[in-house]
mmCIF file of C-alpha atoms in Angstrom:
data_model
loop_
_atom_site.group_PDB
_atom_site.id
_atom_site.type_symbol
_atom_site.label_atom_id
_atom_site.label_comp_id
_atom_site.label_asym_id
_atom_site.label_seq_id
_atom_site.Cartn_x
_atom_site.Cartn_y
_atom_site.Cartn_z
ATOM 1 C CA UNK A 1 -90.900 -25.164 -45.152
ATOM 2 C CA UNK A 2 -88.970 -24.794 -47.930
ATOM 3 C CA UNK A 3 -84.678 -24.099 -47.680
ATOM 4 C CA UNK A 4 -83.036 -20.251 -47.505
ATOM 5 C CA UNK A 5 -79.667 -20.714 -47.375
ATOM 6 C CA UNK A 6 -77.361 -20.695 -44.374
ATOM 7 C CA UNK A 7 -78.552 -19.629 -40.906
ATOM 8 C CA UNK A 8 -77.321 -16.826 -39.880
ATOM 9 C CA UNK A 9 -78.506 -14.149 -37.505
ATOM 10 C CA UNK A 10 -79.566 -12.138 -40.688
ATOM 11 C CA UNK A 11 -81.575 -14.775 -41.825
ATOM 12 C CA UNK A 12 -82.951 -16.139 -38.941
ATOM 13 C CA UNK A 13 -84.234 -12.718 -37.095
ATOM 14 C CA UNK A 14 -87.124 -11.571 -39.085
ATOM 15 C CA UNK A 15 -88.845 -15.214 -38.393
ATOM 16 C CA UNK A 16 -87.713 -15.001 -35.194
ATOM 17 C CA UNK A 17 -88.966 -11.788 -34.381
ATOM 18 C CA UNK A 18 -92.223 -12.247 -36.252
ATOM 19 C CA UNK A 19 -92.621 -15.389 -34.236
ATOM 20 C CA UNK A 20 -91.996 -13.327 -31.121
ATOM 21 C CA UNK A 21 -94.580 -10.473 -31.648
ATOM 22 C CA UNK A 22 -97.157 -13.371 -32.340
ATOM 23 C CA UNK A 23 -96.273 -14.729 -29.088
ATOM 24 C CA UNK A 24 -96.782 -11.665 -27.361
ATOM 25 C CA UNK A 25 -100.039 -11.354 -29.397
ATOM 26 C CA UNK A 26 -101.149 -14.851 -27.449
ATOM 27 C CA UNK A 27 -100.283 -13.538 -24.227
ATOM 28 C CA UNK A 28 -102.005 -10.237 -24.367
ATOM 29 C CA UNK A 29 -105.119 -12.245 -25.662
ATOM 30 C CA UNK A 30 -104.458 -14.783 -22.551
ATOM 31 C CA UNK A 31 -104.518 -11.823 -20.134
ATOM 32 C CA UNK A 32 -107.546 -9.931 -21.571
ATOM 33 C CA UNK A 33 -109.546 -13.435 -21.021
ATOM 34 C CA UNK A 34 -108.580 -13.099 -17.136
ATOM 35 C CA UNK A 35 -109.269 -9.803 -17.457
ATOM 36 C CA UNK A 36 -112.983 -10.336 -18.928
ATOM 37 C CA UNK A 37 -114.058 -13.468 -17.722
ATOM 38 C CA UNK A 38 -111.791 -14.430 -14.216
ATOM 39 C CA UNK A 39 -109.980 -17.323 -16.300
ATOM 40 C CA UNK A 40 -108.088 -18.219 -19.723
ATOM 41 C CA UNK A 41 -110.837 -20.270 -22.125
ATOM 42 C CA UNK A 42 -107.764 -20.691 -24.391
ATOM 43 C CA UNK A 43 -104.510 -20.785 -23.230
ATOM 44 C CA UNK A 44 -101.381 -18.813 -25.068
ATOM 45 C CA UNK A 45 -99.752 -22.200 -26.017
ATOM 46 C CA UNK A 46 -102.420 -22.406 -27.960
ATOM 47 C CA UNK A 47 -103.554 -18.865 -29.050
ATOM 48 C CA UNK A 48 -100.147 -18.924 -30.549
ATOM 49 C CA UNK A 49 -100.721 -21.371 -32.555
ATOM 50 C CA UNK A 50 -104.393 -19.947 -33.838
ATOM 51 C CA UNK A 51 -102.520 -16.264 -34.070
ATOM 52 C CA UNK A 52 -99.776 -17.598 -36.388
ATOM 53 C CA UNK A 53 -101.952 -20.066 -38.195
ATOM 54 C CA UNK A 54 -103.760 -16.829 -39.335
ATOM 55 C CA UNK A 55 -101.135 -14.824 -40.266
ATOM 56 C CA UNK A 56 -99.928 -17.718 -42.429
ATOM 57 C CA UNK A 57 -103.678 -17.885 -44.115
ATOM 58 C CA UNK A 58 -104.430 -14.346 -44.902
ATOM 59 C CA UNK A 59 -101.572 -12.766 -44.782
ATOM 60 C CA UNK A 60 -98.527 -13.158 -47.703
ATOM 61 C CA UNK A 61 -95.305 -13.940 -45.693
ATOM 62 C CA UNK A 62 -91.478 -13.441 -47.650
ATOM 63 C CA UNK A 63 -89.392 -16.420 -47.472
ATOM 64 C CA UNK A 64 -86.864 -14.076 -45.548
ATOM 65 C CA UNK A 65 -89.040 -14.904 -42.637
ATOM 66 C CA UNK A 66 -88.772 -19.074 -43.195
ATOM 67 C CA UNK A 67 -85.213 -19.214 -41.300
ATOM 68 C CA UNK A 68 -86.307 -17.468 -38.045
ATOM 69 C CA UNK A 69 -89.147 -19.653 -38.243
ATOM 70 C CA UNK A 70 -87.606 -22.571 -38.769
ATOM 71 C CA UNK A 71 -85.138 -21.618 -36.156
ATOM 72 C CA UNK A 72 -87.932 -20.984 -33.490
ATOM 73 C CA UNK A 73 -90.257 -24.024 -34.158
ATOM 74 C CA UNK A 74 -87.104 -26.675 -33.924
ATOM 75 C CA UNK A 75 -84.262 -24.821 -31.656
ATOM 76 C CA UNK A 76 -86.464 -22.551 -29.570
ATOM 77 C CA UNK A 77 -88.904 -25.598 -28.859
ATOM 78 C CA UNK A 78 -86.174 -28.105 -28.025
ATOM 79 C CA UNK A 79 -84.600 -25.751 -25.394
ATOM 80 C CA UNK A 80 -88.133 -24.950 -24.055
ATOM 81 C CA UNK A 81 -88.211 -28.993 -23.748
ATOM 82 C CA UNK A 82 -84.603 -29.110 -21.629
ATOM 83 C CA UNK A 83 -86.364 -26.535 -19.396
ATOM 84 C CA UNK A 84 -89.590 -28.464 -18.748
ATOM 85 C CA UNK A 85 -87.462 -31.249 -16.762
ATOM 86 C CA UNK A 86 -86.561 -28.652 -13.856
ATOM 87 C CA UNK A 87 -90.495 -28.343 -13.388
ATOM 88 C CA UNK A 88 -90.393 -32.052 -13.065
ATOM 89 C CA UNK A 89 -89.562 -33.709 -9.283
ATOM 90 C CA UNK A 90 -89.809 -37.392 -8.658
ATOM 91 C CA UNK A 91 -90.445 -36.497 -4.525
ATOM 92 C CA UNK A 92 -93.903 -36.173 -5.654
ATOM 93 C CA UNK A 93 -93.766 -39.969 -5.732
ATOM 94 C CA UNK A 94 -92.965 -40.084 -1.876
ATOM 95 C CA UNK A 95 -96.276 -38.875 -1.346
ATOM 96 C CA UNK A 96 -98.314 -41.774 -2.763
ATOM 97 C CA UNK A 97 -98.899 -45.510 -2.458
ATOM 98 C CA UNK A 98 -96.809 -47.825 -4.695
ATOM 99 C CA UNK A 99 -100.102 -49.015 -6.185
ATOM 100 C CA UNK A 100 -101.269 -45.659 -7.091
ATOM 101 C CA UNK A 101 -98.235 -44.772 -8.825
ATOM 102 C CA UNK A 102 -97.860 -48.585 -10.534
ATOM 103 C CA UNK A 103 -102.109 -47.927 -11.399
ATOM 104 C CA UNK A 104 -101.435 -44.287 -12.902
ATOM 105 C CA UNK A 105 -98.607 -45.568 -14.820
ATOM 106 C CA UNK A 106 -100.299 -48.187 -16.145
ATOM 107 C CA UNK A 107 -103.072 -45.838 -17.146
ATOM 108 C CA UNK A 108 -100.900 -43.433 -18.857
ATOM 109 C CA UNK A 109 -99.249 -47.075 -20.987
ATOM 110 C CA UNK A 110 -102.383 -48.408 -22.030
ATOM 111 C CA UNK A 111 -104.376 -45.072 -22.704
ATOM 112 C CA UNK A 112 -101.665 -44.166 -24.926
ATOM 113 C CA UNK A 113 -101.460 -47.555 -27.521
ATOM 114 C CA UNK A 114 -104.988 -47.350 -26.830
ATOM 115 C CA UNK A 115 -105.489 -43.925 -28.438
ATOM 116 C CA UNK A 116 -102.556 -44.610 -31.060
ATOM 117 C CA UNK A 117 -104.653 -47.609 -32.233
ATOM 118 C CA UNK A 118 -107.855 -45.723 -32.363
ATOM 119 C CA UNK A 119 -106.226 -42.694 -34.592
ATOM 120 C CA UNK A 120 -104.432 -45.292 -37.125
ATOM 121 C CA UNK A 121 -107.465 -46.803 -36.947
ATOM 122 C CA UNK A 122 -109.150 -44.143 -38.285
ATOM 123 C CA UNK A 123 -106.876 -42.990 -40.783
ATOM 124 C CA UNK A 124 -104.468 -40.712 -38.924
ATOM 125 C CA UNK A 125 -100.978 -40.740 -40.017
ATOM 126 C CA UNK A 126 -98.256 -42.194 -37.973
ATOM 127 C CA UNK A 127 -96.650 -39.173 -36.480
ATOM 128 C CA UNK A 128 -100.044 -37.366 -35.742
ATOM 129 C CA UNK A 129 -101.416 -40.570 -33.978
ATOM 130 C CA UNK A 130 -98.662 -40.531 -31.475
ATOM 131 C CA UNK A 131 -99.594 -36.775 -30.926
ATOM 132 C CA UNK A 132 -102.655 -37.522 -30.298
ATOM 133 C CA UNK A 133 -101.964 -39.934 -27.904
ATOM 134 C CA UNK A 134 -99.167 -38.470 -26.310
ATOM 135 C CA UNK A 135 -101.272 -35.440 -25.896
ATOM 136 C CA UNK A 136 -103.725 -37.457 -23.989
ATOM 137 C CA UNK A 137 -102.602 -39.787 -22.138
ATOM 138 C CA UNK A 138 -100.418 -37.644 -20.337
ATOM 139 C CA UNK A 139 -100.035 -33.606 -20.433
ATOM 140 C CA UNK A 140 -101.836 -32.592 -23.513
ATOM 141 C CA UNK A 141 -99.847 -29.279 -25.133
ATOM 142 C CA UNK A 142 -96.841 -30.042 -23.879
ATOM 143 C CA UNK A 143 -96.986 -33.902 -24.169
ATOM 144 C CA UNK A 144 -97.323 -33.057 -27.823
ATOM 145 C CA UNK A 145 -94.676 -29.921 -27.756
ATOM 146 C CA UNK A 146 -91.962 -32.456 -26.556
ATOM 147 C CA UNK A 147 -92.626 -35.580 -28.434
ATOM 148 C CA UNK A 148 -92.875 -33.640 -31.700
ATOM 149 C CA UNK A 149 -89.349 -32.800 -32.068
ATOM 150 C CA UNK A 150 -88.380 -36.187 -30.885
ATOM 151 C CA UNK A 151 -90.669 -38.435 -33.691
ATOM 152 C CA UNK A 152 -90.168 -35.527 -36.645
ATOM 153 C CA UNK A 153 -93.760 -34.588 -36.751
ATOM 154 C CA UNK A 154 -95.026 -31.576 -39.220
ATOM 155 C CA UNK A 155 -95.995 -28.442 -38.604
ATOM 156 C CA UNK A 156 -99.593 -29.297 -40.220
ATOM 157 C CA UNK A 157 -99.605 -32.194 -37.318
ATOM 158 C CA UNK A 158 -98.443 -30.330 -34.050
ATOM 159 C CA UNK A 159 -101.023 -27.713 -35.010
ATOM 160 C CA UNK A 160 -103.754 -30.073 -35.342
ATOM 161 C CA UNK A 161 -103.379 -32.006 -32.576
ATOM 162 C CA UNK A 162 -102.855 -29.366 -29.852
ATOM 163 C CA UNK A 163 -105.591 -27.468 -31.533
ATOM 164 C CA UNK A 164 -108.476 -30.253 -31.216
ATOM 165 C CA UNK A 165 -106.652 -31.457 -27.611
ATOM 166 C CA UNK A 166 -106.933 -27.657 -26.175
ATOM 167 C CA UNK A 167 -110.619 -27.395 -27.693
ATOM 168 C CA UNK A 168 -111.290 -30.892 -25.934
ATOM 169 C CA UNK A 169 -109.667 -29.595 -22.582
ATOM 170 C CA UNK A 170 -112.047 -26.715 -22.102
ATOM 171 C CA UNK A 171 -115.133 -29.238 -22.893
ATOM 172 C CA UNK A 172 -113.315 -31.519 -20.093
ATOM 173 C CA UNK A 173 -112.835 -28.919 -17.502
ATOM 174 C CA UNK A 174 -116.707 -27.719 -17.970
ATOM 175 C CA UNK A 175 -118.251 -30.567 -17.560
ATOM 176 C CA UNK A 176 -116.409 -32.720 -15.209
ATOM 177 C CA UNK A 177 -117.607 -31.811 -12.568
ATOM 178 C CA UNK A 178 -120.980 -32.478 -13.887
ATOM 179 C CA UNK A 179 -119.856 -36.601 -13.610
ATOM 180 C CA UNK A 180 -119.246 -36.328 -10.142
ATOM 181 C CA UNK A 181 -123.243 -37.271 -8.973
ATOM 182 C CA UNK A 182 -123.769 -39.225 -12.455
ATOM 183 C CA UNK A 183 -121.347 -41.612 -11.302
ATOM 184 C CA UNK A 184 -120.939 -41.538 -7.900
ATOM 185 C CA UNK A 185 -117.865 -40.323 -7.062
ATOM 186 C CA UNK A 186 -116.265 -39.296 -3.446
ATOM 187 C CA UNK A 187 -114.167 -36.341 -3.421
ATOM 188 C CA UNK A 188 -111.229 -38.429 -2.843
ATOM 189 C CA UNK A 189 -111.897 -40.464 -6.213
ATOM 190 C CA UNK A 190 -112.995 -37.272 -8.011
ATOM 191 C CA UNK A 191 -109.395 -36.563 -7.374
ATOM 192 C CA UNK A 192 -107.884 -39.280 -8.826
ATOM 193 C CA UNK A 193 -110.630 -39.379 -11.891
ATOM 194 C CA UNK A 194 -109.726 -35.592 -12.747
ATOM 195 C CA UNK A 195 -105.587 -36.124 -12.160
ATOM 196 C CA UNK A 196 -105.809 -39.013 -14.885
ATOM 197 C CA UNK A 197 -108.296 -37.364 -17.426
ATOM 198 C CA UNK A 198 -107.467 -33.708 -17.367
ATOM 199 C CA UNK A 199 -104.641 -32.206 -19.689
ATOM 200 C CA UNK A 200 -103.073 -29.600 -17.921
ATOM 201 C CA UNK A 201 -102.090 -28.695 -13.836
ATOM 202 C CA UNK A 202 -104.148 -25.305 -14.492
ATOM 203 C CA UNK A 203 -106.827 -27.278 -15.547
ATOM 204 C CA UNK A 204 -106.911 -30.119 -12.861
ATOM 205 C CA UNK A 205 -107.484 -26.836 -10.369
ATOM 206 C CA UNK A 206 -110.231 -25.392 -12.365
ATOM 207 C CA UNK A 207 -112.136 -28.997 -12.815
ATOM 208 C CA UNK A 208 -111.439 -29.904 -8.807
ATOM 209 C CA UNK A 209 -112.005 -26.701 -7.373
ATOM 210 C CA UNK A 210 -115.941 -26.738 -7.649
ATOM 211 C CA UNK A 211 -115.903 -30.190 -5.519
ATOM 212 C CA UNK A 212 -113.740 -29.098 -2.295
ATOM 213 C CA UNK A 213 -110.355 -28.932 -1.702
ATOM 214 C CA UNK A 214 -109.696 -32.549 -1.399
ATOM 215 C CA UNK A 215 -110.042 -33.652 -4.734
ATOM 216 C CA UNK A 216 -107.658 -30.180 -5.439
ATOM 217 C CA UNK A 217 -105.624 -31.551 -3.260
ATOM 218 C CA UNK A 218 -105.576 -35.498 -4.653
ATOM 219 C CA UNK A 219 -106.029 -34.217 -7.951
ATOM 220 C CA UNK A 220 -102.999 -32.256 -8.125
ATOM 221 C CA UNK A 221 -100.681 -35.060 -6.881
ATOM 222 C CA UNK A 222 -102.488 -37.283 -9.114
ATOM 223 C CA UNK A 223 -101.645 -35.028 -12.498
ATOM 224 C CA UNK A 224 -98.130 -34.692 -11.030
ATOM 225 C CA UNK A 225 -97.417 -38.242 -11.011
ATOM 226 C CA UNK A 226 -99.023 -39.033 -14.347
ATOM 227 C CA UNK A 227 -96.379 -35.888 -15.473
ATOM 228 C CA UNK A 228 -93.638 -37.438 -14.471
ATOM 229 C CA UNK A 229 -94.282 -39.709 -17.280
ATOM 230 C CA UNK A 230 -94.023 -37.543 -19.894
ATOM 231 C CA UNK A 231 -89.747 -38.226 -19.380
ATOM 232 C CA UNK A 232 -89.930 -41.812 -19.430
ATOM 233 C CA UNK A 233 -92.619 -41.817 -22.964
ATOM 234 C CA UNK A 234 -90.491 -39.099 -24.667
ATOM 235 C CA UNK A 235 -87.073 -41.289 -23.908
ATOM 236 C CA UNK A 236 -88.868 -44.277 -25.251
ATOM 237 C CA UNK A 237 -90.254 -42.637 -28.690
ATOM 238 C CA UNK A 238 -86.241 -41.265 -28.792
ATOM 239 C CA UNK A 239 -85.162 -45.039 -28.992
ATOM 240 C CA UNK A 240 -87.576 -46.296 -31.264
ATOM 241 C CA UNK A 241 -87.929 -43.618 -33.388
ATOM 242 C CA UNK A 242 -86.646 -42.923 -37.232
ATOM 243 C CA UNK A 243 -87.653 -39.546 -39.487
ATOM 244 C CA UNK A 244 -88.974 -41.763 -41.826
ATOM 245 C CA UNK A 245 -87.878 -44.631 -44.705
ATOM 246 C CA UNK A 246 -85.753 -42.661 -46.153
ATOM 247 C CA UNK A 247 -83.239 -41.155 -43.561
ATOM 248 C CA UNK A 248 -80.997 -42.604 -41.421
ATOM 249 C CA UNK A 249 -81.793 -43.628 -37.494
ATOM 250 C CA UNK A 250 -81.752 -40.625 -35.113
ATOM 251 C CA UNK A 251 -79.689 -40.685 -32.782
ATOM 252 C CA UNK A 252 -80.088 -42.682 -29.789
ATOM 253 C CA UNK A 253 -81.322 -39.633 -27.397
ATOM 254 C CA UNK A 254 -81.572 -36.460 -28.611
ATOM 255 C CA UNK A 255 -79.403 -34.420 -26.807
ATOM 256 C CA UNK A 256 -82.616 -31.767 -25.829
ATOM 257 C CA UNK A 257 -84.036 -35.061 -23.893
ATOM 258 C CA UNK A 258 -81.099 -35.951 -22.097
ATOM 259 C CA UNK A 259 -81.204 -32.294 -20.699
ATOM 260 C CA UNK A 260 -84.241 -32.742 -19.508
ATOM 261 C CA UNK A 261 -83.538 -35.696 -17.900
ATOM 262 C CA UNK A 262 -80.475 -34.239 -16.314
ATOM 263 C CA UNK A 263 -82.526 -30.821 -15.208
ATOM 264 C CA UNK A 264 -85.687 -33.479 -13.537
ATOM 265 C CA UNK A 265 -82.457 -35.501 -12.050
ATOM 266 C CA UNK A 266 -81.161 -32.407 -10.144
ATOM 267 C CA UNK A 267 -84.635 -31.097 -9.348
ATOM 268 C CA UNK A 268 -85.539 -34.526 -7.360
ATOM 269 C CA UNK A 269 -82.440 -34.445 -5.815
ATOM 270 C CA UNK A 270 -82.712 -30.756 -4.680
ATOM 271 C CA UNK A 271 -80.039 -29.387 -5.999
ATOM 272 C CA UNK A 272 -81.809 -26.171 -7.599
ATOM 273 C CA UNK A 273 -83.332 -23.780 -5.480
ATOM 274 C CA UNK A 274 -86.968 -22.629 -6.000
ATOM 275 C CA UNK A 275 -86.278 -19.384 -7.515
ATOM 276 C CA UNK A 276 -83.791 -21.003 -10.065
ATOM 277 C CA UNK A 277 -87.262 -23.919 -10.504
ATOM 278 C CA UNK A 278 -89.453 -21.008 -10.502
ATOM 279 C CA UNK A 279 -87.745 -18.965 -13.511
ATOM 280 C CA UNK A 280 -86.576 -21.512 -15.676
ATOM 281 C CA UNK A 281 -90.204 -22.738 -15.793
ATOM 282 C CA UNK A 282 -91.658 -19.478 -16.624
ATOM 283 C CA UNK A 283 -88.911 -19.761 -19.435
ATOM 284 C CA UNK A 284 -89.570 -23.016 -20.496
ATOM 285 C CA UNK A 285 -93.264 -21.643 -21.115
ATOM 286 C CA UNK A 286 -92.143 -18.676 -22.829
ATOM 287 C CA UNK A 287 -90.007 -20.170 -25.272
ATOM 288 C CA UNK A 288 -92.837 -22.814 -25.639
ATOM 289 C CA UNK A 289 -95.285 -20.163 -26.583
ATOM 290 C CA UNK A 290 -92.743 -18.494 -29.149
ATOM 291 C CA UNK A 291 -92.074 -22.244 -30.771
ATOM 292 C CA UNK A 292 -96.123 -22.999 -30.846
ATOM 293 C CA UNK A 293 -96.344 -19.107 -32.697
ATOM 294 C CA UNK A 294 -93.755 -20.498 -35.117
ATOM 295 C CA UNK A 295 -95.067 -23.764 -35.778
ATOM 296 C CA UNK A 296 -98.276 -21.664 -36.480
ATOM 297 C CA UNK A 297 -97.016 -19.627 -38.891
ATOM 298 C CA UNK A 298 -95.380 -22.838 -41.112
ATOM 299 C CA UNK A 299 -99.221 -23.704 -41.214
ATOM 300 C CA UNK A 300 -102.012 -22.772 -43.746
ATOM 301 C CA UNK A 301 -105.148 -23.087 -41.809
ATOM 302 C CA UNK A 302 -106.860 -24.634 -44.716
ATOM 303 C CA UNK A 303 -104.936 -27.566 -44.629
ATOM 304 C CA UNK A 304 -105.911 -28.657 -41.615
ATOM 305 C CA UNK A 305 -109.843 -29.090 -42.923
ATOM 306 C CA UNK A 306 -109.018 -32.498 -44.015
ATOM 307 C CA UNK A 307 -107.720 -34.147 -41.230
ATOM 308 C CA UNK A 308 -109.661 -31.866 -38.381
ATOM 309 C CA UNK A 309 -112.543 -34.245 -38.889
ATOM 310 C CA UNK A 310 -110.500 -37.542 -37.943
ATOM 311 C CA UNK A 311 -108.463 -35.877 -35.328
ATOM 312 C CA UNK A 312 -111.883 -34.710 -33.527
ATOM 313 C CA UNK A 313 -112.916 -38.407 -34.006
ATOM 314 C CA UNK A 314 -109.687 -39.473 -32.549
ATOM 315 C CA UNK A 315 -109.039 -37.001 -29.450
ATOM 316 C CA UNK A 316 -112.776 -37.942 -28.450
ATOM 317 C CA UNK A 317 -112.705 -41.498 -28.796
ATOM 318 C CA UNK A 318 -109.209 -41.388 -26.509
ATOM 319 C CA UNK A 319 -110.058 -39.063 -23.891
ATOM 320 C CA UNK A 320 -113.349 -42.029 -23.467
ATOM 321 C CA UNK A 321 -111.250 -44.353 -23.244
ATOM 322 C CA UNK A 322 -108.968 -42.951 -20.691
ATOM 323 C CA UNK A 323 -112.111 -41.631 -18.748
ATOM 324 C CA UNK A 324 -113.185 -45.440 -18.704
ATOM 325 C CA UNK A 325 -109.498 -46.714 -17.657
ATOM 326 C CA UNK A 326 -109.488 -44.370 -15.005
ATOM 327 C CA UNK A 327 -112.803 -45.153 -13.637
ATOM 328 C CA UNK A 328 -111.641 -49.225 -13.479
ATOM 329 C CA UNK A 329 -108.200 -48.336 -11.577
ATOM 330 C CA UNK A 330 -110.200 -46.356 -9.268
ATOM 331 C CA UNK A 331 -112.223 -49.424 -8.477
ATOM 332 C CA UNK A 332 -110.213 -52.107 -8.906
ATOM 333 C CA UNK A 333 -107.978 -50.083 -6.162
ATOM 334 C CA UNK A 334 -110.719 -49.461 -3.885
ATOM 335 C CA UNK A 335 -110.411 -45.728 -3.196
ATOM 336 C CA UNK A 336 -113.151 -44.277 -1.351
#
């Protein structure tokens, strides 16, 4: 996105606001799915990034609106990141077995260098790769939505990778359950298969919920865990990472990841209450959705055609893998 000047309020609030009305444009779209159809096909996160995507494409946007949008796809997103960590609580740990949590762990590790290899391996480019793997191996939208401030990725590659991952997350929720006589599986390790291969919480419900409330149940803790993650990934991509060649080091944590790590610290010690949890998550979210609408709008939709091809290929290929790394921890552990 190309420079205008200082940042001021002047220059920053007609890309702000723009970014704004397209996120409310993703929620109202959001809430006439429940409306229609009892559930959300396509979540804002990502509606926001379709929405602005479009408005980019087809519509003739002033550079007065590049600030604000600038503004809202780095600032806006790295606060909604600091937020994230009070939904985080490492008491879910307490609640299973020291080889579940070492096996889910594990999982998340070699799932992700797994699916990095398979995207460079196909031609992605650095930066996307690791969104494509971050995206699956742990939380999908906002795996990617919190490493991509932290590695420098493009606009063009946040949209790209959430867009393929939240098309492959609807296929996933669908037809999971569909596995469960195919291969076997107790509602106890339908649980732990969904927890490790689904993207989002909301979606672990949806794919557990037609099998009984146990794998809800296991399921739920399972996804939890493999969350808690997400801090521990995002801290090491902040150590190893540089913009590129021709810029200096970043810094050694980006301040954004320290405050989540401080927020997740105090949550799992108790020190906020639930209603203070409960808002700054639905805050987090909001300013998530606003960030995705602006990283939408830096992006013409047409060119993504290039790459959509090889991220498909790549987001596929991963989310096998992990299906098939889950399926061996669930055996090699002996759940029933």
């Amino acid at each position: 996105m190309p420079a205008a000047g200082p940042m001021t309020s002047n220059t920053v609030l007609p890309g702000l606001g723009l970014s704004i009305a397209v996120a409310g444009v993703a929620a109202g779209l959001e809430q006439a799915q429940l409306w229609l159809f009892g559930r959300a096909w396509l979540e804002a996160l990502v509606l926001a990034i379709l929405v602005g995507m479009a408005v980019r494409t087809f519509l003739r946007l002033g550079p007065r609106h590049d600030r604000g949008v600038e503004f809202a796809a780095k600032t806006v997103l790295e606060w909604a990141v600091v937020l994230l960590g009070v939904s985080v609580s490492a008491g879910a740990l307490s609640a299973a077995g020291p080889l579940l949590i070492a096996g889910i762990a594990t999982v998340v590790v070699v799932a992700i260098l797994a699916s990095y290899g398979i995207g460079r391996a196909l031609g992605l480019p650095h930066r996307l790769a690791v969104l494509v793997a971050c995206g699956n191996s742990i939380c999908g939208n906002s795996a990617i939505a919190a490493a991509a401030p932290v590695i420098g990725a493009d606009g063009e590659d946040v949209a790209a990778s959430i867009a393929f991952t939240a098309a492959l997350g609807v296929v996933v929720v669908l037809c999971l359950p569909l596995l469960v006589p195919l291969l076997g599986l107790s509602p106890l390790q339908y649980g732990v298969f969904a927890g490790l291969t689904v993207y989002a919480v909301p979606q672990v419900l949806a794919a557990t919920a037609p099998v009984g409330l146990v794998s809800v149940q296991v399921g739920t803790l399972v996804k939890l865990i493999r969350v808690l993650m997400l801090g521990p990934v995002i801290l090491a991509l902040a150590l190893g990472g540089r913009d590129n060649r021709h810029q200096a080091p970043r810094r050694l944590v980006p301040w954004f990841i320290v405050g989540f790590l401080v927020l997740m610290a105090l949550r799992s010690l108790d020190l906020v209450p639930a209603m203070v949890v409960s808002s700054l998550t639905e805050l987090s979210t909001v300013l998530t959705i606003v960030a995705m609408a602006a990283l939408g709008l830096g992006v013409d939709g047409r060119m993504l055609g290039a790459a959509g091809g090889r991220v498909t290929a790549a987001a596929v290929l991963s989310l096998v893998v992990l299906g098939g790394i889950s399926l061996l921890l669930i055996r090699s552990l002996g759940i029933a």
